[in-house]
Short mmCIF file of C-alpha atoms in Angstrom, two decimals:
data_model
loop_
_atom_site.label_atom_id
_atom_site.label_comp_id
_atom_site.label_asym_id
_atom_site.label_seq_id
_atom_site.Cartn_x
_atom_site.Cartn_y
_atom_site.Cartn_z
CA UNK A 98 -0.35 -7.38 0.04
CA UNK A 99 -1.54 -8.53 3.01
CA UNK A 100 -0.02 -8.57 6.70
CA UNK A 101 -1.40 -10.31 10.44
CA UNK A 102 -1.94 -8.14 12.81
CA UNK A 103 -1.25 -8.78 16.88
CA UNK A 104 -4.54 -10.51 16.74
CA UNK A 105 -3.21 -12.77 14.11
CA UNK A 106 -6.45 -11.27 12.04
CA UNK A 107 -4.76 -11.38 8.06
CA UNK A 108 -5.28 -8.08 6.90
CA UNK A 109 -5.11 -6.70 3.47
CA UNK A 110 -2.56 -3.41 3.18
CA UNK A 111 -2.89 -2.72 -0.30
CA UNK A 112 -3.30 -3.80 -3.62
CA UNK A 113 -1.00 -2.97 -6.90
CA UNK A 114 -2.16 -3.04 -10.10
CA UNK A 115 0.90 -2.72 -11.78
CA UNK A 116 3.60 -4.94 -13.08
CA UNK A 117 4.12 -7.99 -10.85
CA UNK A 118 7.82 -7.13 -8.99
CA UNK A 119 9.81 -9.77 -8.40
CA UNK A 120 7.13 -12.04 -9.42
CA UNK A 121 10.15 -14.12 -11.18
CA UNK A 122 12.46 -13.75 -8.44
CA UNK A 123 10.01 -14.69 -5.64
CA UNK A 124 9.93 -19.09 -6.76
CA UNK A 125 13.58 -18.60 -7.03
CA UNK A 126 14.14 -17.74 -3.52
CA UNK A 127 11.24 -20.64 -2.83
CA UNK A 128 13.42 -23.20 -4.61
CA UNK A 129 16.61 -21.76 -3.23
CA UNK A 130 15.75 -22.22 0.64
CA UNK A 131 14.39 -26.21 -0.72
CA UNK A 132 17.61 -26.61 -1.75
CA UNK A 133 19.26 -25.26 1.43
CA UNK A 134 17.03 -27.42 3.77
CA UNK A 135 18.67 -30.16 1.76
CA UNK A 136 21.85 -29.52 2.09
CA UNK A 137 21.43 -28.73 5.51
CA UNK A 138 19.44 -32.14 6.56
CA UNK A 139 20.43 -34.36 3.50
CA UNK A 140 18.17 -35.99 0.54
CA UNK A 141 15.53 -37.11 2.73
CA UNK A 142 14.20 -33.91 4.73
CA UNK A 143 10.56 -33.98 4.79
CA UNK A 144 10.54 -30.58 5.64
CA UNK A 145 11.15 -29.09 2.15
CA UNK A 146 7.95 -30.03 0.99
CA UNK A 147 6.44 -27.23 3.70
CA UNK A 148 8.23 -24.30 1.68
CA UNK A 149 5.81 -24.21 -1.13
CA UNK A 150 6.85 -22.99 -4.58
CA UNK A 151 4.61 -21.28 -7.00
CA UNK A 152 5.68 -20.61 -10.33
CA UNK A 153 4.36 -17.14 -10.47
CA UNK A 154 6.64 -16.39 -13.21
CA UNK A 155 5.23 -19.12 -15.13
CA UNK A 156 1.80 -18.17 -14.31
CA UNK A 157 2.25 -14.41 -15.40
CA UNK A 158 4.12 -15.80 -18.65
CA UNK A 159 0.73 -18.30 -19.59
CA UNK A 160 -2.08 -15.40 -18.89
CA UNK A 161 0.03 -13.01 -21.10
CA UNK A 162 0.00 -15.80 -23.98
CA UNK A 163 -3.57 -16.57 -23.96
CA UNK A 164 -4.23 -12.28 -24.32
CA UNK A 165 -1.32 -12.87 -27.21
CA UNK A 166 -3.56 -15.30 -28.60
CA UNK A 167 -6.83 -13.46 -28.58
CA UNK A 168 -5.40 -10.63 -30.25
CA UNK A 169 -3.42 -12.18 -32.65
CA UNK A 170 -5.02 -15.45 -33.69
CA UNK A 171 -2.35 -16.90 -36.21
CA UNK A 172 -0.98 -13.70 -37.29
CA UNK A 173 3.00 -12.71 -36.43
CA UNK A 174 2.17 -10.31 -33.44
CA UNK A 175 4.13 -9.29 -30.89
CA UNK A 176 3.75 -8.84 -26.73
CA UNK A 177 5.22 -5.29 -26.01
CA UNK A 178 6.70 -4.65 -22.65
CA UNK A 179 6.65 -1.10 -21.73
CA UNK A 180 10.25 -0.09 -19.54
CA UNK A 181 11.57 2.27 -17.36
CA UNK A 182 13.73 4.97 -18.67
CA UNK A 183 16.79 4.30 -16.70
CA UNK A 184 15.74 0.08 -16.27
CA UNK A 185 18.85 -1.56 -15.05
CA UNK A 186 17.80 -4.43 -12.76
CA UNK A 187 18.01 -8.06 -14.29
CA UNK A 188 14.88 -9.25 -12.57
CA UNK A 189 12.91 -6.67 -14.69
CA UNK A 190 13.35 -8.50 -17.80
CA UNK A 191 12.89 -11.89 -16.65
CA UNK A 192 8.89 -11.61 -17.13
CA UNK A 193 9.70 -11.27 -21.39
CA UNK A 194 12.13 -13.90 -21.08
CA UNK A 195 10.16 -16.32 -19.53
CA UNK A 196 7.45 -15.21 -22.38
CA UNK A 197 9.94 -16.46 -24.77
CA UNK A 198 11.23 -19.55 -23.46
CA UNK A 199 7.85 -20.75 -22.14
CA UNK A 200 5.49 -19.90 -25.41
CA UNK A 201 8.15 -18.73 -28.21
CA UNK A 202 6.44 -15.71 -28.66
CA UNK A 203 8.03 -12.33 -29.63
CA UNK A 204 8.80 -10.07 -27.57
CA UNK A 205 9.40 -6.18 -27.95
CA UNK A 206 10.60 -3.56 -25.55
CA UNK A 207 10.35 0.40 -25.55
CA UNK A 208 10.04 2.87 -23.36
CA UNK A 209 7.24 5.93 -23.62
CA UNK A 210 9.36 7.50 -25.74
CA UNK A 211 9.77 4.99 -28.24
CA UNK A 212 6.30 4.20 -27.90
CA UNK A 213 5.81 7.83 -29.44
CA UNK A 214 7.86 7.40 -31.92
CA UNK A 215 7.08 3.71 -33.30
CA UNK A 216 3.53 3.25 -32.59
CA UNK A 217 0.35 4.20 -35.06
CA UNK A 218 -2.75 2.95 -35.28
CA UNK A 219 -3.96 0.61 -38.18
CA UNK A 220 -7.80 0.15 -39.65
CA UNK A 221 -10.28 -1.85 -38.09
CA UNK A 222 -11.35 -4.67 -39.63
CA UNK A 223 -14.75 -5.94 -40.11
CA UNK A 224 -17.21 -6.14 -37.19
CA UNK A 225 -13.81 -4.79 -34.75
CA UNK A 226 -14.94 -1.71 -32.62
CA UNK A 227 -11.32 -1.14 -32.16
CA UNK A 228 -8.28 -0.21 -34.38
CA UNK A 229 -5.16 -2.59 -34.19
CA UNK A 230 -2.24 -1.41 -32.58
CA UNK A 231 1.15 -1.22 -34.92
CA UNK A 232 5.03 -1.90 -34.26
CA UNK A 233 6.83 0.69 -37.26
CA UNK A 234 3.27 0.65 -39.20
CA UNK A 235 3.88 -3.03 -40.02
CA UNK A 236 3.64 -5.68 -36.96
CA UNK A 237 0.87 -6.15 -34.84
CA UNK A 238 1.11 -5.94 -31.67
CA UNK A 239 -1.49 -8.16 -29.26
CA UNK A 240 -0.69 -7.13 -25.81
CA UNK A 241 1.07 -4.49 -23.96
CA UNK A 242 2.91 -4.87 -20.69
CA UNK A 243 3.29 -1.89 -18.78
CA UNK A 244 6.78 -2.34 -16.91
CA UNK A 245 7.18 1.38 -17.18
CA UNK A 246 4.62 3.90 -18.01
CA UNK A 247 2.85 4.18 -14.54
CA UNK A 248 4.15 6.75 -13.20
CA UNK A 249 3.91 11.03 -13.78
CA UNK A 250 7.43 11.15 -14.72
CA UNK A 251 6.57 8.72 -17.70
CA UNK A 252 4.38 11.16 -19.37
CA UNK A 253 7.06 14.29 -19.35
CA UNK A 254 5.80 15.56 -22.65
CA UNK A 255 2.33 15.87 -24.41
CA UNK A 256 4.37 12.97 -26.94
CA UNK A 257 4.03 10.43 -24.06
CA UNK A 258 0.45 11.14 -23.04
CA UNK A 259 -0.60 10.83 -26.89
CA UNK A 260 1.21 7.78 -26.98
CA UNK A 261 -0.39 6.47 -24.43
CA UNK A 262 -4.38 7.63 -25.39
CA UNK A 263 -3.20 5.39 -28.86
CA UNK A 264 -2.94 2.81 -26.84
CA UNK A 265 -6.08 2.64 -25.24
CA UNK A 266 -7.94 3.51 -28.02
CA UNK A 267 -6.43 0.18 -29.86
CA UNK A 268 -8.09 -3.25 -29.43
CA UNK A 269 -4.28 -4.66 -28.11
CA UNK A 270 -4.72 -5.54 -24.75
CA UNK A 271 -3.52 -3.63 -22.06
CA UNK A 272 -1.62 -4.71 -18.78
CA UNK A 273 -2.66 -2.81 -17.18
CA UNK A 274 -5.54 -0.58 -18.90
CA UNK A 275 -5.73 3.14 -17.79
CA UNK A 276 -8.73 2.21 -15.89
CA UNK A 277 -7.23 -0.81 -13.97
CA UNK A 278 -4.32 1.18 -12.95
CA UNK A 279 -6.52 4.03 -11.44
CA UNK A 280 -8.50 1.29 -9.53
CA UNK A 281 -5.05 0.49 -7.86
CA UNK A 282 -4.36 3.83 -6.63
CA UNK A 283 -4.35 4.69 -3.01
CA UNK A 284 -7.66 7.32 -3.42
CA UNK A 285 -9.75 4.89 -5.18
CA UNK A 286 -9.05 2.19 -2.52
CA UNK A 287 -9.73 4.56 0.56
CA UNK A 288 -12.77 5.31 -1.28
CA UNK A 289 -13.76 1.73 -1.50
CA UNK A 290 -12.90 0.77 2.35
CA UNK A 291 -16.05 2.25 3.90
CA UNK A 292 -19.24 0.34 4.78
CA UNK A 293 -21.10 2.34 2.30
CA UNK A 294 -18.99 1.64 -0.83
CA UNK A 295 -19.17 -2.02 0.48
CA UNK A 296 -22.70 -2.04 0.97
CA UNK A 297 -23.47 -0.44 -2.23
CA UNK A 298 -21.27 -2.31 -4.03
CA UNK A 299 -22.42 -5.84 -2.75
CA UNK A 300 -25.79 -5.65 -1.76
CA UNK A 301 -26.63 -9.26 -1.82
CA UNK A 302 -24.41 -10.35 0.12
CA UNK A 303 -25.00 -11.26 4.03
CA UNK A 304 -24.46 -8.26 6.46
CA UNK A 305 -21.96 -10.68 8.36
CA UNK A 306 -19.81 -11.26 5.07
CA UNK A 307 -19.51 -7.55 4.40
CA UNK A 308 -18.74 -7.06 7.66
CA UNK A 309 -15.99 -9.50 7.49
CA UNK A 310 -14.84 -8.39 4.41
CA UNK A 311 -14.66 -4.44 5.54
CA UNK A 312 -12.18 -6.06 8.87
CA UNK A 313 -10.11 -7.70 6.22
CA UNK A 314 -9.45 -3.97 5.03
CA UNK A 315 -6.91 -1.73 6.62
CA UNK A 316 -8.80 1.43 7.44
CA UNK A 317 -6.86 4.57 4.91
CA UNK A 318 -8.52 7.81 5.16
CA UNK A 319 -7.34 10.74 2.97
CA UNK A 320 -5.43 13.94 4.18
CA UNK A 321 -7.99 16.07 4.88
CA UNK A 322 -10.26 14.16 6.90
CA UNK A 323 -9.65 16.14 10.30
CA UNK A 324 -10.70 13.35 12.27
CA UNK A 325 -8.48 11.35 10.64
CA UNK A 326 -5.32 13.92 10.54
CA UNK A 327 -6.26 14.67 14.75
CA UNK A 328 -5.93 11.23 15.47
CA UNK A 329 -2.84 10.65 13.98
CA UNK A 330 -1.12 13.64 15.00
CA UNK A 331 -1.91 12.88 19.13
CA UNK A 332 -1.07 9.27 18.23
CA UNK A 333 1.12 9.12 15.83
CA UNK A 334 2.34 5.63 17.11
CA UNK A 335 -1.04 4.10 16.01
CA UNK A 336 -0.78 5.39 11.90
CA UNK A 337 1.36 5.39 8.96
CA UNK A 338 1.92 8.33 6.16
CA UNK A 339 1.80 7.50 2.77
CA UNK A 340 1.65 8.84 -0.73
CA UNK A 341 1.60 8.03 -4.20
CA UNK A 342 3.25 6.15 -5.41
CA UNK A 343 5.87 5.43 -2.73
CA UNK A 344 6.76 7.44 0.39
CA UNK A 345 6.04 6.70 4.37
CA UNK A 346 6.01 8.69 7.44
CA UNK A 347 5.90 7.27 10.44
CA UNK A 348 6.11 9.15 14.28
CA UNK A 349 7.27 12.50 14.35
CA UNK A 350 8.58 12.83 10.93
CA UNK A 351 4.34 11.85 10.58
CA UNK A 352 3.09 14.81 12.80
CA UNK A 353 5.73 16.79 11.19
CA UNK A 354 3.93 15.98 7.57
CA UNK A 355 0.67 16.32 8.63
CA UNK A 356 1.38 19.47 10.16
CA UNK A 357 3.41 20.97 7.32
CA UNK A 358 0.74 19.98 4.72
CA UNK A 359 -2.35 21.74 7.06
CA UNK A 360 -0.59 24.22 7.07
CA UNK A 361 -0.23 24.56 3.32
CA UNK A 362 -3.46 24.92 2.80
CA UNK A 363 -3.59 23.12 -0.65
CA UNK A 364 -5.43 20.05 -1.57
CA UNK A 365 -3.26 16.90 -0.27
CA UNK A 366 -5.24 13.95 -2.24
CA UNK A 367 -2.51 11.91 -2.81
CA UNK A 368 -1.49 11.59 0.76
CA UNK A 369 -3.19 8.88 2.86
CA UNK A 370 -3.13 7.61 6.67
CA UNK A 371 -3.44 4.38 7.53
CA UNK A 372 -3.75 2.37 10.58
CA UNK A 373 -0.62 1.22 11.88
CA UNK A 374 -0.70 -2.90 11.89
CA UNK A 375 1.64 -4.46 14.31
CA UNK A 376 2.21 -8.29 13.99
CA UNK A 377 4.19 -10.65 15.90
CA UNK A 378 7.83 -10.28 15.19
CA UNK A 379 9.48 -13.77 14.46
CA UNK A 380 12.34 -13.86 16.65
CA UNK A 381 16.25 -14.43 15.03
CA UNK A 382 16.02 -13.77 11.56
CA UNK A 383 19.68 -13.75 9.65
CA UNK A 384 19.41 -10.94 7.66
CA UNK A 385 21.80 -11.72 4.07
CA UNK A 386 22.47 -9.24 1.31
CA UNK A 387 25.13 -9.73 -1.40
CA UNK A 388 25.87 -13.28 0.28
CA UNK A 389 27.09 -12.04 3.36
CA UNK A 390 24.89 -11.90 7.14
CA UNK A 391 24.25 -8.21 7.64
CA UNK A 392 21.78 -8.73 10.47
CA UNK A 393 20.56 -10.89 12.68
CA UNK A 394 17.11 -9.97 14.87
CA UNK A 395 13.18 -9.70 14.83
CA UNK A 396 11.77 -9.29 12.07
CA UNK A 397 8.13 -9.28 10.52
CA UNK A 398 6.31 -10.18 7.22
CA UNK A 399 4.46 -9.19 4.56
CA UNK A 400 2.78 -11.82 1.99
CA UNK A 401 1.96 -10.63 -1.07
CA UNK A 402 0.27 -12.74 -3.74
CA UNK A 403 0.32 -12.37 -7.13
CA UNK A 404 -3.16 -12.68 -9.39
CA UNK A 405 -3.88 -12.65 -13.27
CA UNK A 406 -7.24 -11.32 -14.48
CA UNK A 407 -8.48 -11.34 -18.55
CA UNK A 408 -11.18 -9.73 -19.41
CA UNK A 409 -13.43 -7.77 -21.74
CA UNK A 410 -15.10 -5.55 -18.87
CA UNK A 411 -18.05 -7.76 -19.31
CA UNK A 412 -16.68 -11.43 -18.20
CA UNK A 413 -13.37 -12.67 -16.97
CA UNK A 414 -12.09 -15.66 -19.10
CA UNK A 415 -9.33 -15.90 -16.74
CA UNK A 416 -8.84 -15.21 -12.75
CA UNK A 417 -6.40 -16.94 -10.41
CA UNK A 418 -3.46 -16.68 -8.15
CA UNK A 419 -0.40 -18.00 -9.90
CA UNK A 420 2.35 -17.14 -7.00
CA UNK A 421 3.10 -15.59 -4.03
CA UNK A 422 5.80 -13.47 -2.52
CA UNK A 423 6.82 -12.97 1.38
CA UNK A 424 8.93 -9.71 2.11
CA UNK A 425 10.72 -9.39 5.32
CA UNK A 426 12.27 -6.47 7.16
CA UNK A 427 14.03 -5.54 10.28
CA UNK A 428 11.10 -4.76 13.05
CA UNK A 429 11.05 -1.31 13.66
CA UNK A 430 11.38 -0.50 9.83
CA UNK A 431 8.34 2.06 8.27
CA UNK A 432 8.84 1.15 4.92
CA UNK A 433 9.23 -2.40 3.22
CA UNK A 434 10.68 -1.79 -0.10
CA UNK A 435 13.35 -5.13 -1.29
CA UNK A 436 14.97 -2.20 -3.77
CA UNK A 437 15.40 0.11 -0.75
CA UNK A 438 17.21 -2.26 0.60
CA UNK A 439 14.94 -2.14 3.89
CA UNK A 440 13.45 -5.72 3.08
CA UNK A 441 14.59 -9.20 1.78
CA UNK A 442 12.73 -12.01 -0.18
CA UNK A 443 11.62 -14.77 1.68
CA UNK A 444 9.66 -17.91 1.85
CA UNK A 445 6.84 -19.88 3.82
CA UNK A 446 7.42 -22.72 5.73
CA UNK A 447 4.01 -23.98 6.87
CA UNK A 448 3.24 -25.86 9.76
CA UNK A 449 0.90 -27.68 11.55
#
């Protein structure tokens, strides 16, 4: 995810290694506002060629069938999608279904329960490090989705977390593996936004790139840095609150936080603060929500964009962005969240 800041400097936020949200429903609003440009200014509006679309649904779909494929060869294997307990939105599903209808591949769906209770482990074949993973002892299954399954509440009982060690140990591949999804975590990412873990970490590159690269970052220091937790608390203005995996505090409710945790005395590693990024509202946006204008006022943006990665830990066979998504919410608004109901989908219109 990446936002400008009042310098108009592009600055990374965060990045999610979990399951792509809205990554079918972002082209749809990019075709959608095409299609309203043309109705607005007729068949011949060169403008709708400046709101690109990116078919990150498609993109998702193909990377997930090529890890189907080098799993399961010829075999009848399945793609399982991990789910949320109480899943009810329709854009959740539409990753599967664009599985099916793109590459006519199978497609399973349980949640960490069911994973419990309907996945074993089969023998390893010749020259295979790693067991195959098993649908009801009987179907293979080549790749797992995790949709649900990446949160605490997932893993309730010792069932889950069992569940979940069979899948890692299995050669299916994972999406994403337990070690993927910790590199996406707030901690891990603080840890990496320092000039040492950069310098360390890409030695041969030039001082000026790593630099760069370390202004790209937004600066996130844990709660318990006192420098950091001093700074925000006399200017709270300047800093944002956040926690795994979702939660923001922003101005007093911040110092209030801060304050309350301190106080606490425990260990607060899951709490971050971040510098506060302020870009240039854009000026008039209609705000719609069930069809109707709810709003209509500045707003600003955040772009994220959506990336595929196989590999075997050694070598990528496959890295790209495949889409992109723009979320944007009311200015004055902490927290960006489209299910919240705080944000809306959007689209880019570039210019010259």
């Amino acid at each position: 995810d990446f936002m400008l800041d009042a310098a108009s400097q592009l600055k990374q936020v965060e990045t999610n290694t979990i399951s792509a949200a809205f990554s079918c429903a972002a082209p749809r609003v990019q075709m959608l506002h095409r299609q309203m440009l043309q109705m607005e200014h007729g068949h011949g509006c060169k403008e709708i060629s400046n709101i690109p679309v990116m078919r990150s649904d498609h993109g998702i779909a193909r990377a997930l069938a090529l890890a189907h494929e080098r799993v399961a060869g010829g075999s009848e294997a399945c793609i399982l999608f991990v789910v949320m307990e109480d899943e009810h939105l329709l854009c959740e599903s539409l990753v599967e279904q664009t599985v099916r209808e793109q590459h006519g591949l199978r497609c399973e769906t349980l949640t960490m329960q069911g994973c419990a209770e309907r996945l074993s482990l089969g023998k390893a074949g010749d020259g295979k490090d790693s067991p195959p993973l098993l649908l009801d002892g009987q179907t293979l299954v080549s790749t797992v989705y995790f949709r649900g399954g990446i949160g605490k509440n997932c893993y309730a009982t010792q069932e889950r977390v069992a569940a979940r060690a069979l899948i890692e140990r299995s050669g299916a591949v994972k999406c994403p593996s337990a070690g993927w999804l910790l590199a996406g975590t707030k901690v891990v990412q603080a840890a990496l936004a320092t000039p040492e873990a950069i310098s360390r970490l890409l030695p041969n590159q030039p001082d000026e790139k790593r630099r760069d690269l370390l202004r790209a970052l937004t600066r996130m220091r844990a709660v318990g840095d006192a420098k950091a937790e001093a700074e925000a608390v006399s200017e709270p203005s300047k800093y944002i609150l956040k926690t795994e995996p979702l939660g923001v505090w922003v101005d007093e409710d911040l110092v209030e936080k801060v304050t309350a945790l301190k106080a606490s005395g425990r260990q607060a590693r899951d709490y971050f603060i971040m510098d506060k990024l302020c870009p240039t509202p854009v000026p008039d946006v209609t705000f719609v929500r069930d069809g109707k204008a709810i709003a209509t006022g500045p707003g600003i943006q955040e772009l994220g964009l959506y990336g595929v990665c196989l590999g075997d830990g050694l070598k990528n066979e496959l890295q790209s962005c495949v889409g992109y998504l723009v979320r944007t919410k009311p200015l004055g608004e902490a927290d960006g969240g489209v299910c919240k109901g705080v944000a809306v989908l959007d689209s880019l219109m570039l210019t010259d």
